[in-house]
Coordinates of C-alpha atoms in Angstrom, one line a residue:
X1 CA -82.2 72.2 131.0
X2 CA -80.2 73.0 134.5
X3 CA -78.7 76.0 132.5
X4 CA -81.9 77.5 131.2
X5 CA -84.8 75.8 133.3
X6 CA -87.2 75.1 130.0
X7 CA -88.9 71.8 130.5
X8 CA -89.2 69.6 127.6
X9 CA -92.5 68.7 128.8
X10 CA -93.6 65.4 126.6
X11 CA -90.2 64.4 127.7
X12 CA -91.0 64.9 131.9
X13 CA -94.7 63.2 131.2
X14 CA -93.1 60.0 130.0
X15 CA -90.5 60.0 132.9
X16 CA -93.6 60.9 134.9
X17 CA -95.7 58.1 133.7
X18 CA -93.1 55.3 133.6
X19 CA -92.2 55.9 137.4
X20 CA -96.3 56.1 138.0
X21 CA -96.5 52.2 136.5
X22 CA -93.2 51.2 138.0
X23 CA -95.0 52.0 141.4
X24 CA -98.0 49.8 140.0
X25 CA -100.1 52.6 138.5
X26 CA -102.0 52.2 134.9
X27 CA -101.9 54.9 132.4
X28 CA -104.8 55.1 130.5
X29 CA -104.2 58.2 127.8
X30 CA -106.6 58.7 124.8
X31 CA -110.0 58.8 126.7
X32 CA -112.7 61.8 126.8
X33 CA -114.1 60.9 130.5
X34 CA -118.2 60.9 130.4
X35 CA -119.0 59.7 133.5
X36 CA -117.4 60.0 137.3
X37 CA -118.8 58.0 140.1
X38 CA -117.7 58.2 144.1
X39 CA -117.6 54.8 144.9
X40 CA -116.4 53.1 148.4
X41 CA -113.0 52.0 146.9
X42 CA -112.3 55.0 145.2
X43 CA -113.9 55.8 141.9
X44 CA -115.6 54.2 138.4
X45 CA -115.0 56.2 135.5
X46 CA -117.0 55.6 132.3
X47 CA -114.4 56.5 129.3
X48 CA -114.7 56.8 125.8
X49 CA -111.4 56.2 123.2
X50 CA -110.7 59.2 121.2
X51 CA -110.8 59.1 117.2
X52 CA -108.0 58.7 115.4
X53 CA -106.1 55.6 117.3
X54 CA -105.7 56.4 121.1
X55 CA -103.6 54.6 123.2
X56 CA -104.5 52.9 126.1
X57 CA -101.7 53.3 128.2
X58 CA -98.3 55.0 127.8
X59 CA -97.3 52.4 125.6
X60 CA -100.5 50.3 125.4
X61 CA -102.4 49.2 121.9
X62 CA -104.6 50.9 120.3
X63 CA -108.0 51.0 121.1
X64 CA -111.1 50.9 119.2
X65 CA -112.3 54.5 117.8
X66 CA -115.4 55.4 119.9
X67 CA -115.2 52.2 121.9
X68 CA -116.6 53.0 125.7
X69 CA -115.1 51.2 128.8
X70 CA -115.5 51.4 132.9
X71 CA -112.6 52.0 134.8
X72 CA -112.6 51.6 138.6
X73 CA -109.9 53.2 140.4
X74 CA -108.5 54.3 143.7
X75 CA -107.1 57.5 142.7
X76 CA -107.6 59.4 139.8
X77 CA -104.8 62.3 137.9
X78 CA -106.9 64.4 135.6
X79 CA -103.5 65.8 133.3
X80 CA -105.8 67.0 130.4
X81 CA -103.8 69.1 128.4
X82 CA -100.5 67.5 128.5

């Protein structure tokens, strides 16, 4: 709050993550990251969906437990953690 400065900080990821895909990012939460590759365009990221129901996105479906993907992307935000 203004009064105290405590940051409700689920609250300032969503806000952060809604203007990220309003600006024509994807957020891809839920994924342990197994593989990171330097690639001319940016980078390819081989992923693999958490257990117990990750989303893919901030308000994506659920993915498959255990289910691996490749992600290519220009820039990467590692925000493990949050």
């Amino acid at each position: 709050s203004r009064e105290t400065g405590i940051v409700d900080a689920h609250a300032l990821c969503l806000a952060l993550a809604a203007e990220a895909e309003a600006a024509g990012a994807v957020v891809v939460c839920g994924r342990r990251v197994e593989a990171l590759a330097r690639r001319s365009f940016g980078w390819s990221l081989g992923v693999r969906s958490r257990a117990g129901g990750a989303t893919g996105g901030a308000r994506g479906a659920a993915a498959a437990e255990g289910a691996s993907e490749s992600i290519d992307a220009g820039v990467v935000v590692d925000a493990a953690g949050l």
